[in-house]
Amino acid sequence: MVDENSPVFAIAVAAELAAMHPQTLRQYDRLGLVSPRRTAGKSRRYSMRDIVQLREIAALSAEGLNLEGIRRILQLENQVVALSSRVQELEHALAEELLNRSGRRVFAAGAAGDVVSLRAGTRAHRANELVVWRP
């Protein structure tokens, strides 16, 4: 199964998919804007994610950004993706921990409609007063 990070495209195919000259891809590799993986024979192999990044570089360049600005934007975008992934991992781990923990917290509604925390195994105190209404 091939995912977006699988290095499957040779430089000529990647250049065609990104609508760029192969020499431009080599230049971006030297500058560190896109880092394709290498085969045992040291030829570059681009992933679909690399192609998307090359297209983004072309769009940012067309908007007038210089290569250093583009490099910084890509670096920050990659950092956001990595941090978002880490947050998602931590949220899943926390949810699993809360589900598996004995003595989970229990909540009930208070008399004024507020949330009241209860110990596990206890019940909320209910009022059983009788109110008579006369119009």
PDB file of C-alpha atoms in Angstrom:
ATOM      1  CA  MET A   1       0.000   0.000   0.000  1.00  0.00           C
ATOM      2  CA  VAL A   2       1.355   3.406  -0.998  1.00  0.00           C
ATOM      3  CA  ASP A   3       0.748   6.394   1.251  1.00  0.00           C
ATOM      4  CA  GLU A   4       1.512  10.083   0.744  1.00  0.00           C
ATOM      5  CA  ASN A   5       4.999   9.718   2.270  1.00  0.00           C
ATOM      6  CA  SER A   6       6.124   6.797   0.075  1.00  0.00           C
ATOM      7  CA  PRO A   7       9.053   7.861  -2.157  1.00  0.00           C
ATOM      8  CA  VAL A   8       7.915   6.575  -5.555  1.00  0.00           C
ATOM      9  CA  PHE A   9       8.506   9.347  -8.112  1.00  0.00           C
ATOM     10  CA  ALA A  10      11.777   9.830  -9.963  1.00  0.00           C
ATOM     11  CA  ILE A  11      12.914  13.412 -10.462  1.00  0.00           C
ATOM     12  CA  ALA A  12      11.580  13.642 -14.043  1.00  0.00           C
ATOM     13  CA  VAL A  13       8.093  12.487 -12.996  1.00  0.00           C
ATOM     14  CA  ALA A  14       8.124  14.698  -9.899  1.00  0.00           C
ATOM     15  CA  ALA A  15       9.153  17.702 -11.986  1.00  0.00           C
ATOM     16  CA  GLU A  16       6.295  17.052 -14.407  1.00  0.00           C
ATOM     17  CA  LEU A  17       3.757  16.618 -11.586  1.00  0.00           C
ATOM     18  CA  ALA A  18       4.951  19.825  -9.912  1.00  0.00           C
ATOM     19  CA  ALA A  19       5.121  21.700 -13.258  1.00  0.00           C
ATOM     20  CA  MET A  20       8.795  22.560 -12.704  1.00  0.00           C
ATOM     21  CA  HIS A  21      12.107  21.903 -14.388  1.00  0.00           C
ATOM     22  CA  PRO A  22      14.126  19.015 -12.868  1.00  0.00           C
ATOM     23  CA  GLN A  23      17.011  21.430 -12.225  1.00  0.00           C
ATOM     24  CA  THR A  24      14.674  23.516 -10.032  1.00  0.00           C
ATOM     25  CA  LEU A  25      13.940  20.421  -7.926  1.00  0.00           C
ATOM     26  CA  ARG A  26      17.688  19.804  -7.526  1.00  0.00           C
ATOM     27  CA  GLN A  27      18.149  23.435  -6.455  1.00  0.00           C
ATOM     28  CA  TYR A  28      15.347  23.164  -3.887  1.00  0.00           C
ATOM     29  CA  ASP A  29      16.931  19.969  -2.580  1.00  0.00           C
ATOM     30  CA  ARG A  30      20.289  21.742  -2.170  1.00  0.00           C
ATOM     31  CA  LEU A  31      18.572  24.623  -0.338  1.00  0.00           C
ATOM     32  CA  GLY A  32      16.657  22.226   1.917  1.00  0.00           C
ATOM     33  CA  LEU A  33      13.196  23.325   0.801  1.00  0.00           C
ATOM     34  CA  VAL A  34      12.257  19.776  -0.175  1.00  0.00           C
ATOM     35  CA  SER A  35      14.240  16.738   0.935  1.00  0.00           C
ATOM     36  CA  PRO A  36      13.465  13.713  -1.215  1.00  0.00           C
ATOM     37  CA  ARG A  37      14.638  10.306  -0.106  1.00  0.00           C
ATOM     38  CA  ARG A  38      17.508   8.617  -1.880  1.00  0.00           C
ATOM     39  CA  THR A  39      17.763   5.155  -3.377  1.00  0.00           C
ATOM     40  CA  ALA A  40      20.785   2.893  -2.905  1.00  0.00           C
ATOM     41  CA  GLY A  41      22.174   4.401  -6.126  1.00  0.00           C
ATOM     42  CA  LYS A  42      21.754   7.941  -4.651  1.00  0.00           C
ATOM     43  CA  SER A  43      19.003   8.993  -7.063  1.00  0.00           C
ATOM     44  CA  ARG A  44      16.210  11.137  -5.684  1.00  0.00           C
ATOM     45  CA  ARG A  45      12.743   9.703  -5.053  1.00  0.00           C
ATOM     46  CA  TYR A  46       9.872  12.082  -4.336  1.00  0.00           C
ATOM     47  CA  SER A  47       6.693  11.309  -2.414  1.00  0.00           C
ATOM     48  CA  MET A  48       3.247  12.761  -3.072  1.00  0.00           C
ATOM     49  CA  ARG A  49       3.777  14.946  -0.004  1.00  0.00           C
ATOM     50  CA  ASP A  50       6.970  16.300  -1.635  1.00  0.00           C
ATOM     51  CA  ILE A  51       5.000  17.068  -4.821  1.00  0.00           C
ATOM     52  CA  VAL A  52       2.383  18.986  -2.823  1.00  0.00           C
ATOM     53  CA  GLN A  53       5.166  20.895  -1.083  1.00  0.00           C
ATOM     54  CA  LEU A  54       6.782  21.730  -4.448  1.00  0.00           C
ATOM     55  CA  ARG A  55       3.465  23.100  -5.693  1.00  0.00           C
ATOM     56  CA  GLU A  56       3.160  25.178  -2.529  1.00  0.00           C
ATOM     57  CA  ILE A  57       6.676  26.534  -3.083  1.00  0.00           C
ATOM     58  CA  ALA A  58       5.704  27.530  -6.628  1.00  0.00           C
ATOM     59  CA  ALA A  59       2.547  29.280  -5.376  1.00  0.00           C
ATOM     60  CA  LEU A  60       4.413  31.169  -2.651  1.00  0.00           C
ATOM     61  CA  SER A  61       7.144  32.145  -5.097  1.00  0.00           C
ATOM     62  CA  ALA A  62       4.516  33.421  -7.533  1.00  0.00           C
ATOM     63  CA  GLU A  63       3.138  35.599  -4.718  1.00  0.00           C
ATOM     64  CA  GLY A  64       6.538  37.274  -4.410  1.00  0.00           C
ATOM     65  CA  LEU A  65       8.111  35.521  -1.412  1.00  0.00           C
ATOM     66  CA  ASN A  66      11.831  34.850  -1.548  1.00  0.00           C
ATOM     67  CA  LEU A  67      13.224  31.351  -0.991  1.00  0.00           C
ATOM     68  CA  GLU A  68      14.291  32.056   2.603  1.00  0.00           C
ATOM     69  CA  GLY A  69      10.752  33.211   3.444  1.00  0.00           C
ATOM     70  CA  ILE A  70       9.321  30.123   1.765  1.00  0.00           C
ATOM     71  CA  ARG A  71      11.739  27.897   3.697  1.00  0.00           C
ATOM     72  CA  ARG A  72      10.608  29.469   6.981  1.00  0.00           C
ATOM     73  CA  ILE A  73       6.909  29.109   6.119  1.00  0.00           C
ATOM     74  CA  LEU A  74       7.384  25.438   5.204  1.00  0.00           C
ATOM     75  CA  GLN A  75       9.352  24.845   8.392  1.00  0.00           C
ATOM     76  CA  LEU A  76       6.567  26.362  10.504  1.00  0.00           C
ATOM     77  CA  GLU A  77       3.863  24.432   8.623  1.00  0.00           C
ATOM     78  CA  ASN A  78       5.761  21.170   9.161  1.00  0.00           C
ATOM     79  CA  GLN A  79       6.142  22.031  12.841  1.00  0.00           C
ATOM     80  CA  VAL A  80       2.395  22.659  13.142  1.00  0.00           C
ATOM     81  CA  VAL A  81       1.654  19.289  11.509  1.00  0.00           C
ATOM     82  CA  ALA A  82       4.053  17.495  13.876  1.00  0.00           C
ATOM     83  CA  LEU A  83       2.662  19.251  16.951  1.00  0.00           C
ATOM     84  CA  SER A  84      -0.937  18.596  15.909  1.00  0.00           C
ATOM     85  CA  SER A  85      -0.117  14.930  15.502  1.00  0.00           C
ATOM     86  CA  ARG A  86       1.501  14.866  18.949  1.00  0.00           C
ATOM     87  CA  VAL A  87      -1.519  16.590  20.531  1.00  0.00           C
ATOM     88  CA  GLN A  88      -3.813  14.021  18.933  1.00  0.00           C
ATOM     89  CA  GLU A  89      -1.644  11.173  20.292  1.00  0.00           C
ATOM     90  CA  LEU A  90      -1.728  12.688  23.780  1.00  0.00           C
ATOM     91  CA  GLU A  91      -5.504  13.215  23.642  1.00  0.00           C
ATOM     92  CA  HIS A  92      -6.003   9.558  22.715  1.00  0.00           C
ATOM     93  CA  ALA A  93      -3.642   8.421  25.470  1.00  0.00           C
ATOM     94  CA  LEU A  94      -5.452  10.606  28.020  1.00  0.00           C
ATOM     95  CA  ALA A  95      -8.855   9.325  26.922  1.00  0.00           C
ATOM     96  CA  GLU A  96      -7.645   5.730  27.233  1.00  0.00           C
ATOM     97  CA  GLU A  97      -6.196   6.434  30.680  1.00  0.00           C
ATOM     98  CA  LEU A  98      -9.407   8.038  31.886  1.00  0.00           C
ATOM     99  CA  LEU A  99     -11.497   5.138  30.594  1.00  0.00           C
ATOM    100  CA  ASN A 100      -9.248   2.494  32.127  1.00  0.00           C
ATOM    101  CA  ARG A 101      -8.709   4.219  35.474  1.00  0.00           C
ATOM    102  CA  SER A 102     -10.688   2.865  38.360  1.00  0.00           C
ATOM    103  CA  GLY A 103     -12.311   5.507  40.521  1.00  0.00           C
ATOM    104  CA  ARG A 104     -13.229   7.791  37.668  1.00  0.00           C
ATOM    105  CA  ARG A 105     -14.782  11.045  38.684  1.00  0.00           C
ATOM    106  CA  VAL A 106     -18.546  11.197  38.904  1.00  0.00           C
ATOM    107  CA  PHE A 107     -20.628  14.339  38.533  1.00  0.00           C
ATOM    108  CA  ALA A 108     -24.192  15.276  39.377  1.00  0.00           C
ATOM    109  CA  ALA A 109     -26.369  18.343  39.058  1.00  0.00           C
ATOM    110  CA  GLY A 110     -26.619  20.496  42.163  1.00  0.00           C
ATOM    111  CA  ALA A 111     -29.787  22.199  43.429  1.00  0.00           C
ATOM    112  CA  ALA A 112     -28.969  25.408  41.568  1.00  0.00           C
ATOM    113  CA  GLY A 113     -28.150  23.549  38.339  1.00  0.00           C
ATOM    114  CA  ASP A 114     -24.412  23.655  38.923  1.00  0.00           C
ATOM    115  CA  VAL A 115     -22.091  20.667  38.479  1.00  0.00           C
ATOM    116  CA  VAL A 116     -21.149  18.878  41.687  1.00  0.00           C
ATOM    117  CA  SER A 117     -18.257  16.429  41.844  1.00  0.00           C
ATOM    118  CA  LEU A 118     -18.946  13.196  43.758  1.00  0.00           C
ATOM    119  CA  ARG A 119     -16.702  10.445  44.993  1.00  0.00           C
ATOM    120  CA  ALA A 120     -16.996   7.159  43.135  1.00  0.00           C
ATOM    121  CA  GLY A 121     -19.629   4.952  44.752  1.00  0.00           C
ATOM    122  CA  THR A 122     -21.604   7.781  46.378  1.00  0.00           C
ATOM    123  CA  ARG A 123     -24.960   9.144  45.377  1.00  0.00           C
ATOM    124  CA  ALA A 124     -26.136  12.703  45.112  1.00  0.00           C
ATOM    125  CA  HIS A 125     -28.226  13.952  48.032  1.00  0.00           C
ATOM    126  CA  ARG A 126     -31.745  14.549  46.815  1.00  0.00           C
ATOM    127  CA  ALA A 127     -34.184  16.834  48.482  1.00  0.00           C
ATOM    128  CA  ASN A 128     -37.591  15.314  49.181  1.00  0.00           C
ATOM    129  CA  GLU A 129     -39.485  18.321  50.457  1.00  0.00           C
ATOM    130  CA  LEU A 130     -43.058  18.760  49.415  1.00  0.00           C
ATOM    131  CA  VAL A 131     -44.094  22.095  47.975  1.00  0.00           C
ATOM    132  CA  VAL A 132     -47.741  23.042  47.826  1.00  0.00           C
ATOM    133  CA  TRP A 133     -48.738  25.507  45.203  1.00  0.00           C
ATOM    134  CA  ARG A 134     -51.850  27.540  45.498  1.00  0.00           C
ATOM    135  CA  PRO A 135     -52.889  29.986  42.808  1.00  0.00           C
TER     136      PRO A 135
END
